[in-house]
Coordinates of N, CA and C in Angstrom, one line a residue:
X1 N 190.5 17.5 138.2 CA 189.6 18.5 137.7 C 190.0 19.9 138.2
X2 N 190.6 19.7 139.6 CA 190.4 21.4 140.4 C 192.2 22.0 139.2
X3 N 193.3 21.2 139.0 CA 194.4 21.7 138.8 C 194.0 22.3 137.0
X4 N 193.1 21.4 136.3 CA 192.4 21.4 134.9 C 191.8 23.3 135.0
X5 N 191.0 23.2 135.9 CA 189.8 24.7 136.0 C 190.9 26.2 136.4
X6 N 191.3 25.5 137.2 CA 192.3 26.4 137.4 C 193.2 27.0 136.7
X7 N 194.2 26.3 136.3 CA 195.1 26.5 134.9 C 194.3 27.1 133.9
X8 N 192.9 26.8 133.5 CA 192.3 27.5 132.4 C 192.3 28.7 132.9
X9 N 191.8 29.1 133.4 CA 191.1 30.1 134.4 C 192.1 31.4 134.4
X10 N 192.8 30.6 134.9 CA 194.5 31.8 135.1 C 194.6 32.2 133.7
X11 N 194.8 31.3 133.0 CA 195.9 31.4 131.0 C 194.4 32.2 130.5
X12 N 193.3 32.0 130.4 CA 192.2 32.9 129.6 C 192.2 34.0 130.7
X13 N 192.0 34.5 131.8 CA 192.1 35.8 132.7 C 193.2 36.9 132.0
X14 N 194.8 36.2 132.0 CA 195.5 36.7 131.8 C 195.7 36.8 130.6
X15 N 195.1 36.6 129.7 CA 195.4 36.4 128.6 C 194.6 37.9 127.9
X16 N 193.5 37.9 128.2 CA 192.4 39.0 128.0 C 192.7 39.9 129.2
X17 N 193.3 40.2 129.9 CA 193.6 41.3 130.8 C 194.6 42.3 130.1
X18 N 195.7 41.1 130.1 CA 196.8 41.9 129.1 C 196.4 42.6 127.5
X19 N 195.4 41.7 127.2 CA 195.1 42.7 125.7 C 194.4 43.7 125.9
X20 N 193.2 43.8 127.3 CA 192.4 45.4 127.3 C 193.6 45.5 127.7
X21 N 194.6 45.7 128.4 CA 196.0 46.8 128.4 C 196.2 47.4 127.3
X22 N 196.7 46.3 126.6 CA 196.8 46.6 124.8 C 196.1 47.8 124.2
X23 N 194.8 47.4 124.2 CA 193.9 48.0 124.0 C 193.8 49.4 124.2
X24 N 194.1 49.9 125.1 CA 193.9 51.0 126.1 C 195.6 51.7 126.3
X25 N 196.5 51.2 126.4 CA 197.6 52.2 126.3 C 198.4 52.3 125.1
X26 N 198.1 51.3 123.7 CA 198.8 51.4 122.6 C 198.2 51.6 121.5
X27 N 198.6 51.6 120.6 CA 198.1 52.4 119.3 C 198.8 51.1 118.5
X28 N 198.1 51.1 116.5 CA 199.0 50.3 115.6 C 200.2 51.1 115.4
X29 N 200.8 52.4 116.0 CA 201.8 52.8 115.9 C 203.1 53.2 116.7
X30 N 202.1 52.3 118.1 CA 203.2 52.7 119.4 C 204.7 51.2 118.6
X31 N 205.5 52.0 119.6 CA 206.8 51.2 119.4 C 207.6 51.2 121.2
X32 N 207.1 50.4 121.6 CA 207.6 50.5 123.3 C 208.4 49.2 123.8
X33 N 209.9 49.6 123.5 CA 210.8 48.7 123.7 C 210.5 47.8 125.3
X34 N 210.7 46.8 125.4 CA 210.8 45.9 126.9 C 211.8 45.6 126.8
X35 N 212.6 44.2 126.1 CA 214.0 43.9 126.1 C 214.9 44.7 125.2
X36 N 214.9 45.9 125.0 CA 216.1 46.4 124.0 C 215.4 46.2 122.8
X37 N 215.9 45.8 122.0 CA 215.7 45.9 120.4 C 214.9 44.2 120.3
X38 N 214.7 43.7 121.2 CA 214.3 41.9 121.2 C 213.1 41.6 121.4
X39 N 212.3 42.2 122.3 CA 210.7 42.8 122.3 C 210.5 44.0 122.4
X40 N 209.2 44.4 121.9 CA 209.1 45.5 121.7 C 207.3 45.2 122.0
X41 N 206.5 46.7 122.4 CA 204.9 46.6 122.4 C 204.2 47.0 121.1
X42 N 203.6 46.8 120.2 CA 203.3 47.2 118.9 C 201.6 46.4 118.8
X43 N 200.5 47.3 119.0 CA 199.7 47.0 118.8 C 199.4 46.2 117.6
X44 N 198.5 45.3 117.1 CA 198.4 44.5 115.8 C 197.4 43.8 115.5
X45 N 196.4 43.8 115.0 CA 195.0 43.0 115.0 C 195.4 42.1 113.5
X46 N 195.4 40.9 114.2 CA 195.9 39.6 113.5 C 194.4 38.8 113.2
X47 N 194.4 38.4 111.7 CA 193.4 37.7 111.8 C 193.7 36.2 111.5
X48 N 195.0 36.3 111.7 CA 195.3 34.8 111.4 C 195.3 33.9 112.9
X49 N 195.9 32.7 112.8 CA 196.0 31.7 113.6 C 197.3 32.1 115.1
X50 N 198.2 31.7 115.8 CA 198.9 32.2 116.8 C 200.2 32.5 115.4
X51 N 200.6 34.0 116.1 CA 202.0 34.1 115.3 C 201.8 34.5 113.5
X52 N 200.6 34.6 113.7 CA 200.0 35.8 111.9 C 199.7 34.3 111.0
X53 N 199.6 33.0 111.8 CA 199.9 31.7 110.5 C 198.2 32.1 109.8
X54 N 197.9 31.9 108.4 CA 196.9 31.5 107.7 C 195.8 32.6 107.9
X55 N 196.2 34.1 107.5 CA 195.6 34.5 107.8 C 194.0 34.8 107.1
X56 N 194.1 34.2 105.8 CA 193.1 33.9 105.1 C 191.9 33.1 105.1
X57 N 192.3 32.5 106.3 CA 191.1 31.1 106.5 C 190.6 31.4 108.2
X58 N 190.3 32.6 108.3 CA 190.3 33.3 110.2 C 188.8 31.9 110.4
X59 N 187.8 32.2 109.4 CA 186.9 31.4 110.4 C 187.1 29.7 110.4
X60 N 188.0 29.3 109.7 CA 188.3 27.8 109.7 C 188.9 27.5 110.5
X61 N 190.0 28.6 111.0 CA 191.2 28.4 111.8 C 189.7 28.3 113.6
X62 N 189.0 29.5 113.4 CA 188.0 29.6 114.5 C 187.0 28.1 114.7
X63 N 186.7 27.8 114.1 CA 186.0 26.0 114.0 C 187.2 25.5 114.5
X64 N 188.1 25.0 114.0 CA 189.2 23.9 114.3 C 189.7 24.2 116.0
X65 N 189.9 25.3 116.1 CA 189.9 25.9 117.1 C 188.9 25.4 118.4
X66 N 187.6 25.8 118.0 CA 187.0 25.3 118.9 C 186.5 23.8 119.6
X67 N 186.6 23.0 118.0 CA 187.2 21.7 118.1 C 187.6 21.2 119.3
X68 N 188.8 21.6 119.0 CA 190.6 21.0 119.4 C 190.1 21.6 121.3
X69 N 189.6 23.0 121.4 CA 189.0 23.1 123.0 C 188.1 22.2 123.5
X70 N 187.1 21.7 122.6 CA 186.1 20.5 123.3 C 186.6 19.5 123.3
X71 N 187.5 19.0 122.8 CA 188.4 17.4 122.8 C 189.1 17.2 124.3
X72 N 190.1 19.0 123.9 CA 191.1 18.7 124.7 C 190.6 18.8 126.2
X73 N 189.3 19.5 126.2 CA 188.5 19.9 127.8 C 188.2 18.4 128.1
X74 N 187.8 17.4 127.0 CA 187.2 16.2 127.8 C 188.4 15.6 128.4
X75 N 189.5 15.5 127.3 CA 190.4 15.0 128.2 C 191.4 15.2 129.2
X76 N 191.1 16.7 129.3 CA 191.3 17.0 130.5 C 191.2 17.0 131.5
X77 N 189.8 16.7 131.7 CA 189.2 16.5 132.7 C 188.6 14.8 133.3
X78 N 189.6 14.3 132.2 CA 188.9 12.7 132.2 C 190.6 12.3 133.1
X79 N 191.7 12.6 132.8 CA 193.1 12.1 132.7 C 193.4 12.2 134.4
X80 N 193.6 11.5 135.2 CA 194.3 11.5 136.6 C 195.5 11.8 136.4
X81 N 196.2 12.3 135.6 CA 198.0 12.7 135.7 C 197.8 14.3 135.4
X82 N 198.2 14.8 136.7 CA 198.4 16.3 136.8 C 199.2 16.8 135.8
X83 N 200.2 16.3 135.5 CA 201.2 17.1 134.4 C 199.9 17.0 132.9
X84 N 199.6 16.0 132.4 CA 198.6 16.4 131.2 C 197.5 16.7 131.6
X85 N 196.9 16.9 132.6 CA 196.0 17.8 132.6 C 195.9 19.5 132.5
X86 N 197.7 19.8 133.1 CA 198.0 20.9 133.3 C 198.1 21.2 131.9
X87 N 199.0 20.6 130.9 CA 199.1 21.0 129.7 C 198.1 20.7 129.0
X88 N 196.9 20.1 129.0 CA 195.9 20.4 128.4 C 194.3 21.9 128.6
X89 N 194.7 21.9 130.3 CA 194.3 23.6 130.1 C 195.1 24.1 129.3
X90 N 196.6 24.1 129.5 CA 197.0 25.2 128.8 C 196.5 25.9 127.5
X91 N 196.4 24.7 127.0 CA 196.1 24.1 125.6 C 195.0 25.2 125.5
X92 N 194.1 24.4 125.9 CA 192.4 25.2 125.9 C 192.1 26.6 126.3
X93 N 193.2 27.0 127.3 CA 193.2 28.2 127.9 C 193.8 28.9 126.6
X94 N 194.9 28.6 126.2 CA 195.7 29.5 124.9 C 195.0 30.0 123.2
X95 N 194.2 28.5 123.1 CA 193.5 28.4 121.6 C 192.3 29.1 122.0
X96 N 191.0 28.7 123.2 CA 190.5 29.9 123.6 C 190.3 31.4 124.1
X97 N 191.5 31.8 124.4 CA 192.0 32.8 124.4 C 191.9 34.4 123.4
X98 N 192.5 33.9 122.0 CA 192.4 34.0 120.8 C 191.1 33.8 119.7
X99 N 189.8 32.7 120.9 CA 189.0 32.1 119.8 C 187.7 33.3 120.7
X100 N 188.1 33.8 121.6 CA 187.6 34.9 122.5 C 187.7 36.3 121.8
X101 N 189.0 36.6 121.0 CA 188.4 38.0 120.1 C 188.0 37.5 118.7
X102 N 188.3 36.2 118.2 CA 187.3 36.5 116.7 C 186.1 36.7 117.1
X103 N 185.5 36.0 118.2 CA 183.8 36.6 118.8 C 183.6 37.8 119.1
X104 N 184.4 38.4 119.7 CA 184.2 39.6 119.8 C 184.3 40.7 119.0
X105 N 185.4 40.7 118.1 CA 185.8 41.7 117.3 C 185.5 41.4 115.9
X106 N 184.6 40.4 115.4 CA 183.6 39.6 114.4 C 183.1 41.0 113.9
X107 N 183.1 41.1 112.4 CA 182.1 41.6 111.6 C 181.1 41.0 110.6
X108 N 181.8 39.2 110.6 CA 180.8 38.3 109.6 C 181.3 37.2 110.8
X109 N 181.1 36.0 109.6 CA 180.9 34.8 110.3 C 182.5 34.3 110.4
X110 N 182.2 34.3 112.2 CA 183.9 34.2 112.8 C 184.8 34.5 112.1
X111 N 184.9 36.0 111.7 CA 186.4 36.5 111.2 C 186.7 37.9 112.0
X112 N 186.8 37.2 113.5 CA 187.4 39.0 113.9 C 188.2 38.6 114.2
X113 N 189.4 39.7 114.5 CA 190.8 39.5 114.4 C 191.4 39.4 115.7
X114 N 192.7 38.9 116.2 CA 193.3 38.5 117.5 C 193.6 39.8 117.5
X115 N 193.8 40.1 118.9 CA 194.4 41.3 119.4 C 196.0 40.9 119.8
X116 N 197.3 41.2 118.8 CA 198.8 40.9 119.5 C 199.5 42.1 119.6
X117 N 200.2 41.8 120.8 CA 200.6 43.0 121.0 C 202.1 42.9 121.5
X118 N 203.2 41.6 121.5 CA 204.3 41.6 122.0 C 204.8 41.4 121.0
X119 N 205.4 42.3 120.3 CA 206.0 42.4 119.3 C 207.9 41.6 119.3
X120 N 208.0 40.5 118.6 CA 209.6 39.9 119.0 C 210.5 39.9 117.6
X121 N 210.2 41.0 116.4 CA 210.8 41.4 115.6 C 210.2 40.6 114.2
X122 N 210.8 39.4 113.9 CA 209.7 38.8 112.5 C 208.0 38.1 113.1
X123 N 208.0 38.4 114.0 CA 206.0 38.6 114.5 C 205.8 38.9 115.4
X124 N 204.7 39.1 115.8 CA 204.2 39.5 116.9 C 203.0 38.6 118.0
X125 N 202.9 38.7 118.9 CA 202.2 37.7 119.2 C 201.4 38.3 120.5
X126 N 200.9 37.5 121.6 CA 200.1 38.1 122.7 C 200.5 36.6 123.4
X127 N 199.9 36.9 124.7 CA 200.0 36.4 126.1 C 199.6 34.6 125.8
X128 N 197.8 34.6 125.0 CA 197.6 33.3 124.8 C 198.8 32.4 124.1
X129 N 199.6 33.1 122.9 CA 200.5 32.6 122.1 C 201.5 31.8 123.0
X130 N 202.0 32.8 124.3 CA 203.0 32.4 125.0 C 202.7 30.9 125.8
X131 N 201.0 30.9 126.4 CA 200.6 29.8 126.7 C 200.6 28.3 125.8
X132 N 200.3 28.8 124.9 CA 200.3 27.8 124.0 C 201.7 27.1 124.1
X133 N 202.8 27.6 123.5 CA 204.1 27.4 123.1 C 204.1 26.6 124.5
X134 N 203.9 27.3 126.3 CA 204.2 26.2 127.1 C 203.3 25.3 127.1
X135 N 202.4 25.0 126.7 CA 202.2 23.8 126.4 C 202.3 22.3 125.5
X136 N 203.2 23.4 124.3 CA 203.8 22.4 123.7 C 205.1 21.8 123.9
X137 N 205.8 22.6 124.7 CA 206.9 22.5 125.5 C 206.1 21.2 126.7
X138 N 205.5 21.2 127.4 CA 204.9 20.4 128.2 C 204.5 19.0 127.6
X139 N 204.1 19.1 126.3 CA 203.6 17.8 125.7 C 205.1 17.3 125.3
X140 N 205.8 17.6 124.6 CA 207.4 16.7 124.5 C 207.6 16.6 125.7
X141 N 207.8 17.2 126.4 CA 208.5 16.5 128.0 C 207.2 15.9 128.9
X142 N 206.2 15.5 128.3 CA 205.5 14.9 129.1 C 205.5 13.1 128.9
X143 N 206.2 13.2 127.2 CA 206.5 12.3 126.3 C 207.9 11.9 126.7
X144 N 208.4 12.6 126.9 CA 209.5 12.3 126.9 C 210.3 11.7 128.2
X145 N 209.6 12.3 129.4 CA 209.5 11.7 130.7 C 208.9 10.5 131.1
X146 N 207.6 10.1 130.1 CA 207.3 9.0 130.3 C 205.8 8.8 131.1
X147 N 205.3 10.4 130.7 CA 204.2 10.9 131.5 C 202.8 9.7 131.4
X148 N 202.4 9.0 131.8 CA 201.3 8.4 131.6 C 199.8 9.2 131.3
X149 N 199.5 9.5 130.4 CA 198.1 10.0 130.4 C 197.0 9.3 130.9
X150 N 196.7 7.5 131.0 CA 196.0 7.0 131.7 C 194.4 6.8 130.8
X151 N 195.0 7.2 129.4 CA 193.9 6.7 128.9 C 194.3 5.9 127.7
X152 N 193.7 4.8 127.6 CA 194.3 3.6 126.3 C 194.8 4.2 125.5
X153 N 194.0 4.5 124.8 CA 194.5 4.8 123.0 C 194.9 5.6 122.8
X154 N 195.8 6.5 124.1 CA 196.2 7.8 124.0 C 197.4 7.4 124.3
X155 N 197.5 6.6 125.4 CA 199.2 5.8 126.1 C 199.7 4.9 124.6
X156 N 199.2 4.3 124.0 CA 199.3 3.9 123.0 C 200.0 4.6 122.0
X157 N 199.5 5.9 121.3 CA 199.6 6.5 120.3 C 201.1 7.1 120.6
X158 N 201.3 7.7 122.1 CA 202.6 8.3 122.5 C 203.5 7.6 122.5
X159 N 203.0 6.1 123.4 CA 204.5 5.5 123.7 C 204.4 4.1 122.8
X160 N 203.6 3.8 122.3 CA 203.9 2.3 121.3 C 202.7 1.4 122.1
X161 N 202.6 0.1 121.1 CA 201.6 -0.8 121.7 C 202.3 -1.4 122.8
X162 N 203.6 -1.8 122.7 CA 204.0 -2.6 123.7 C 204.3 -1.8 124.8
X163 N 204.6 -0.6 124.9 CA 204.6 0.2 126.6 C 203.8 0.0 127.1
X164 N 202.4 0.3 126.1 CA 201.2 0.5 126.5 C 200.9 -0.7 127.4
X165 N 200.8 -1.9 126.4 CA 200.4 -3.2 127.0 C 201.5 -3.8 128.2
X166 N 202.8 -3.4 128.4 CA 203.8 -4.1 129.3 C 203.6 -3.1 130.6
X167 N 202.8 -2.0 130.4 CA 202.2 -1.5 131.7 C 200.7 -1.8 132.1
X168 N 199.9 -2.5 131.4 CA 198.7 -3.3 132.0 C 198.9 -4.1 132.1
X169 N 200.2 -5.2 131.7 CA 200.8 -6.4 132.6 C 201.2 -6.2 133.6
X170 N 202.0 -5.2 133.6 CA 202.8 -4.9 135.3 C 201.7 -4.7 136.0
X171 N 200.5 -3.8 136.1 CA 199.8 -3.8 137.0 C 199.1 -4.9 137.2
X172 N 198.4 -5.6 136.2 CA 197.9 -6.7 136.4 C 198.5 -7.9 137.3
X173 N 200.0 -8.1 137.3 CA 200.6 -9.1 137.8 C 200.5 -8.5 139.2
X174 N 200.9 -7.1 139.4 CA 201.2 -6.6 140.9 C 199.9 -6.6 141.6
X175 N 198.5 -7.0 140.6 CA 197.2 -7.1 141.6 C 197.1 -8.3 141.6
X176 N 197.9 -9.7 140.9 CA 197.9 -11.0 141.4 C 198.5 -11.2 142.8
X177 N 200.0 -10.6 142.1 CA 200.5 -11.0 143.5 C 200.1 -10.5 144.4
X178 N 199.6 -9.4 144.7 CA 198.7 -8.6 146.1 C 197.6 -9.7 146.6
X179 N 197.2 -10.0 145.4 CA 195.9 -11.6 145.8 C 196.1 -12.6 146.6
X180 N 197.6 -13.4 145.9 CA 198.1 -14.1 146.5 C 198.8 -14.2 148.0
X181 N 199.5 -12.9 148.1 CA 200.1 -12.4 149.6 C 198.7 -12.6 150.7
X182 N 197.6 -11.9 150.3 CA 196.4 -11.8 150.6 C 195.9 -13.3 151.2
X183 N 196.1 -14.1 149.8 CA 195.5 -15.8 150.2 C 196.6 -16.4 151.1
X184 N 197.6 -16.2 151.1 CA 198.6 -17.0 152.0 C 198.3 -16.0 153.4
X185 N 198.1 -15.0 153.7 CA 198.0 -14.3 154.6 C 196.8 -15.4 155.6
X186 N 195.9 -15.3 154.7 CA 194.1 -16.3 155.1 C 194.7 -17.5 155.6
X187 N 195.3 -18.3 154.7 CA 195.5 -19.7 154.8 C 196.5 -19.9 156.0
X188 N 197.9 -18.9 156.5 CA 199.1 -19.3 157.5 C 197.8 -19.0 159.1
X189 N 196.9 -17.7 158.9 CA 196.2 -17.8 159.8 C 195.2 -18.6 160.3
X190 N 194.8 -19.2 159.3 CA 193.8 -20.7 159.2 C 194.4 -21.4 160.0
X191 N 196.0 -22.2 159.6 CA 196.4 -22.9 160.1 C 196.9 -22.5 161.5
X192 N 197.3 -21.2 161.6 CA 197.7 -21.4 163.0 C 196.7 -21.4 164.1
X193 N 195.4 -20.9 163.6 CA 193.8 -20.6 164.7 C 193.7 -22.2 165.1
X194 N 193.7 -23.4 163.8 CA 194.0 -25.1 163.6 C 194.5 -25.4 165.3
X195 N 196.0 -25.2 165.1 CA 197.4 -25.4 165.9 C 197.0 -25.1 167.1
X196 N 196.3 -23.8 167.0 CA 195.8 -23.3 168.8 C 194.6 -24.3 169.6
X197 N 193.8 -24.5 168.2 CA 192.4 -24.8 168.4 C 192.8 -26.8 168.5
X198 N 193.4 -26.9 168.1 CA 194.7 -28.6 168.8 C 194.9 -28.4 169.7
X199 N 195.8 -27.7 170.3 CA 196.9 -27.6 171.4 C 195.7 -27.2 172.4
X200 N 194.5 -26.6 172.2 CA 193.8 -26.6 173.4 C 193.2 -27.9 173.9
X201 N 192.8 -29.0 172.6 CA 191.7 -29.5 173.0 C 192.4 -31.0 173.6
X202 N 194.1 -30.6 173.5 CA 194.8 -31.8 173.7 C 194.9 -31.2 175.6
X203 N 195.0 -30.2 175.7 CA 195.0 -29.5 177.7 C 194.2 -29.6 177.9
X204 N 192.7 -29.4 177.5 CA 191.8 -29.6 178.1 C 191.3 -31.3 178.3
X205 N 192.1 -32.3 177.5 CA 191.8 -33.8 177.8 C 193.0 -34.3 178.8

């Protein structure tokens, strides 16, 4: 939970810090190179989805949005594997982020516009955008490494029925045989307490 709160915490802070920057030192007309001709700062009130997608549907994109943050917050906060918990703030930190100025910058029902401001030549984008992307970057290599999420029907969906199930065999068997070491442990000391509890009662006659 603490790595979950945290990660959000940081990705929505920074995310809305950098746009009052926006805000406050740029214009829709500034042009303020950072890498050469590769980014550039260009103020831009987007009412579409990350990266200008759909910009005609701002309050559907804002529902689905908020959705996808209540899902992904439960299982965030439900999942013992630090790596998808990490990429699931992100997640939530990045789509909230963005779902933080349609509220704000609203003139009807959830259609206010994103505030982007890193301009990388065919779009433009902002800080949340960047989170996002590492989080999807995080979900293939979470997949891909073999990340256990730790919840059924989610280990399932990633890695197949039979990963899924040939890893609650393995554990299963490794809490038999833990049983068994356990019972033979009981039973060799039984017998030898036996052996002592003989060998006395044969000195003492």
């Amino acid at each position: 939970m603490a790595v979950f709160l945290a990660t959000f915490i940081v990705g929505v802070l920074l995310d809305q810090w950098t746009k009052s920057l926006a805000l406050t030192h740029l214009t829709t007309s500034s042009d303020v190179p950072v890498l050469g001709p590769f980014v550039r700062l260009t103020l831009m009130h987007n009412p579409g989805a990350s990266l200008g997608v759909g910009s005609s549907m701002t309050w559907l994109i804002t529902v689905f949005a908020l959705v996808v943050c209540l899902f992904l917050s439960v299982l965030g906060l439900t999942t013992r594997n630090l790596w998808w918990s990490s990429v699931c703030a992100l997640t939530v930190s990045g789509a909230l982020g963005n779902v933080i100025d349609r509220f704000m910058y609203a003139d009807g029902f959830l259609n206010g516009t994103v505030v982007d401001f890193i301009n990388y030549g065919p779009f433009v984008g902002n800080v949340a955008d960047i989170v996002l992307t590492f989080a999807a970057v995080g979900m293939i290599g979470g997949v891909l490494l073999g990340q256990r999420f730790g919840v059924e029907w989610i280990d399932t969906l990633l890695f197949g029925h039979d990963d899924a199930e040939s890893d609650q065999t393995s554990v299963q068997k490794q809490q038999e045989q833990t049983s068994d070491n356990s019972q033979d442990m009981t039973n060799n000391h039984g017998f030898e307490q036996h052996q002592i509890d003989h060998t006395s009662h044969k000195d003492t006659m």
